[in-house]
Every structure is written in structure tokens, then in C-alpha cells.
XYZ file of C-alpha atoms in Angstrom:
175
model
C 19.689 5.484 4.780
C 18.702 4.351 8.311
C 15.275 5.932 7.817
C 14.757 3.995 4.565
C 15.674 0.763 6.298
C 13.384 1.613 9.212
C 10.595 2.365 6.744
C 11.031 -1.018 5.023
C 11.171 -2.870 8.358
C 8.082 -1.092 9.669
C 6.197 -1.933 6.467
C 7.158 -5.605 6.718
C 6.244 -5.756 10.407
C 2.865 -4.191 9.616
C 2.271 -6.642 6.753
C 2.950 -9.577 9.056
C 0.658 -8.216 11.768
C -2.169 -7.651 9.287
C -2.109 -11.066 7.644
C -1.487 -13.076 10.813
C -3.767 -11.138 13.191
C -6.717 -10.407 10.911
C -9.317 -8.054 12.358
C -8.086 -8.243 15.940
C -6.756 -5.754 18.488
C -3.275 -6.544 17.158
C -4.080 -4.102 14.347
C -3.272 -1.364 16.867
C 0.341 -2.230 16.053
C -0.334 -0.820 12.577
C -1.551 2.427 14.154
C 1.715 2.578 16.094
C 3.712 1.904 12.922
C 1.961 4.736 11.080
C 2.507 7.042 14.076
C 6.228 6.206 14.076
C 6.334 6.776 10.332
C 4.715 10.186 10.589
C 6.792 11.294 13.571
C 10.200 9.929 12.645
C 10.349 9.009 8.969
C 8.005 11.669 7.631
C 5.368 14.160 8.755
C 1.601 14.356 8.626
C 1.716 17.588 6.628
C 3.926 16.020 3.974
C 2.235 12.632 3.725
C -1.247 12.759 5.216
C -3.035 13.284 1.913
C -1.036 10.487 0.280
C -1.747 8.022 3.096
C -5.460 8.796 3.060
C -5.757 8.747 -0.757
C -3.957 5.424 -1.163
C -5.916 3.897 1.736
C -9.250 4.901 0.182
C -8.366 4.159 -3.457
C -6.734 0.833 -2.623
C -9.594 -0.251 -0.378
C -12.036 0.612 -3.167
C -9.964 -1.343 -5.704
C -9.723 -4.446 -3.520
C -13.428 -4.185 -2.641
C -14.169 -4.043 -6.382
C -12.035 -7.161 -6.917
C -13.844 -8.833 -4.011
C -17.207 -8.093 -5.633
C -15.914 -9.461 -8.953
C -15.226 -12.745 -7.164
C -11.424 -12.531 -7.099
C -11.281 -13.004 -3.295
C -13.426 -14.994 -0.882
C -13.083 -14.270 2.820
C -15.428 -17.089 3.819
C -18.374 -14.811 4.520
C -20.700 -12.640 2.476
C -19.294 -9.114 2.386
C -19.192 -6.087 0.111
C -16.065 -4.436 1.535
C -12.651 -5.879 2.279
C -11.715 -6.538 5.906
C -9.890 -3.861 7.874
C -6.623 -5.799 7.932
C -6.471 -5.783 4.117
C -7.369 -2.084 3.924
C -4.577 -1.285 6.390
C -2.073 -2.927 4.046
C -2.815 -0.075 1.633
C -2.031 2.444 4.356
C 1.257 0.674 5.023
C 2.084 0.628 1.307
C 1.401 4.364 1.091
C 3.964 4.931 3.834
C 6.685 3.475 1.591
C 6.080 5.396 -1.649
C 8.175 8.470 -0.785
C 10.707 6.464 1.173
C 11.961 2.897 0.714
C 10.087 2.476 -2.599
C 10.925 5.932 -3.991
C 13.570 4.349 -6.249
C 10.787 2.619 -8.199
C 9.089 5.872 -9.244
C 11.407 6.714 -12.152
C 11.428 5.493 -14.768
C 7.770 4.483 -14.588
C 8.419 0.920 -15.763
C 10.233 0.134 -12.499
C 7.008 0.713 -10.622
C 5.092 -1.385 -13.164
C 7.596 -4.201 -12.945
C 7.655 -4.127 -9.137
C 3.860 -4.087 -9.012
C 3.448 -6.880 -11.543
C 5.967 -9.151 -9.794
C 5.684 -8.442 -6.086
C 2.014 -7.604 -5.563
C 0.631 -10.968 -6.777
C 3.145 -12.778 -4.575
C 2.165 -10.622 -1.614
C -1.532 -11.313 -2.198
C -0.837 -15.025 -2.597
C 1.184 -15.241 0.616
C -1.377 -13.144 2.475
C -4.244 -15.282 1.190
C -2.507 -18.494 2.264
C -1.719 -17.144 5.747
C -5.098 -15.460 6.319
C -7.189 -18.255 4.817
C -8.543 -16.217 1.905
C -9.765 -18.233 -1.093
C -9.032 -17.311 -4.694
C -12.175 -18.549 -6.503
C -10.888 -17.771 -10.008
C -7.952 -20.111 -9.443
C -4.455 -19.333 -8.278
C -2.760 -18.701 -11.624
C -5.672 -16.750 -13.072
C -5.818 -14.563 -9.962
C -2.064 -13.972 -9.957
C -2.128 -13.022 -13.655
C -5.040 -10.625 -13.110
C -3.305 -9.055 -10.105
C -0.074 -8.687 -12.099
C -1.922 -6.740 -14.793
C -3.759 -4.588 -12.262
C -0.632 -3.819 -10.266
C 1.433 -3.018 -13.360
C -0.923 -0.038 -13.649
C -1.539 0.630 -9.948
C 2.066 1.207 -8.843
C 2.836 3.989 -11.348
C -0.515 5.610 -10.468
C 0.344 5.491 -6.759
C 3.702 7.072 -7.490
C 1.811 9.730 -9.451
C -0.229 10.522 -6.313
C 2.998 10.700 -4.305
C 4.631 13.047 -6.815
C 1.574 15.317 -6.984
C 1.208 15.612 -3.205
C 4.956 16.080 -2.735
C 4.910 18.931 -5.266
C 1.904 20.516 -3.529
C 3.662 20.310 -0.160
C 6.881 21.796 -1.570
C 4.885 24.632 -3.173
C 3.212 25.318 0.165
C 6.605 25.487 1.876
C 7.950 27.872 -0.797
C 4.928 30.168 -0.495
C 5.275 30.253 3.305
C 8.974 31.119 3.027
C 8.229 33.888 0.525
C 5.583 35.441 2.797
């Protein structure tokens, strides 16, 4: 239980750093958070593929939404800023830990995604000065639909990589 609480606290600390600091040297705090996660809460071998996959897939998704005109960072850009991409890395660090309870049944993940993700984006946008050109309610509704699908998919990644890691451990023990 203390590790789950630590995982949730580290995620929240990282979220705050990302949205308040933007693309500044303060983002090194996120690197420290991920290092603590991998050393104390988890391990690179068990979670590295999940962290990298969610970071890349989430960054691509948000960059796609940016190019659709859902977000406006006040400058012409094709890719999301680093601080927003790092939020995906932080989210990935919670999937097998403090958010594991949302994996089954699948609708828990959908419900959590549909309710919490739009609020997180809204709060982050307000703090970081990101505009929502489609309008607040339209953006929140779109994000709710997207995240109702995204969270179960992310848990699917977590389950797949966890099973691969457990299979690797079993094969090493049998050898």
C-alpha cells in the first residue's frame, strides 16, 4: 500500500511540475520521479516498454489533436510541447500501480478516462495558458469520448507487457 500511495503522490507532483513549469529545467524533476518509480516502485525490465509505448502513443495522439485544432499553445507547432508529452510518461507509471484497480472490468478504465482526463486537460490548459479553440464544452466532450477508449487501450498495453515480462521470468527460472 505505501508504494501505491507513493506512486499516486509522485504522479501528482509530476503533473504539477509539468503544467506549472512548462518547457523549463524544472522538467528534470519528472526525470527524477521516473527514476524513483523505476528504482523503488517498479523496475525498468518490468515497465520500460510500457513507459516508452504510452509516451510515444500518447504524444502522437495529443499531437494529432493539436493538428486538428483542439489545442492552441500560442505558437505554430506540429508536435506537442515536452511538458505535455511527459504527462503521458507519468500516466504510464501509474497503470500497473495506483491505477491498476481501473483495469478490470474494462468500463472502470473507460469511466475514469471519460471523467478525469477532460478535467485534467482543462485544469492543465488553464494553468499553462493553452487555448481550446473548439470551445471548452466541445473540447471536454471530445476528450471524454477519446479517453473512454484510450484508458482501456493503455491498460491493454500494460497487461500485454506484464504478461511478456512474467513469461520471461518463468522461462529464465525453467532454464
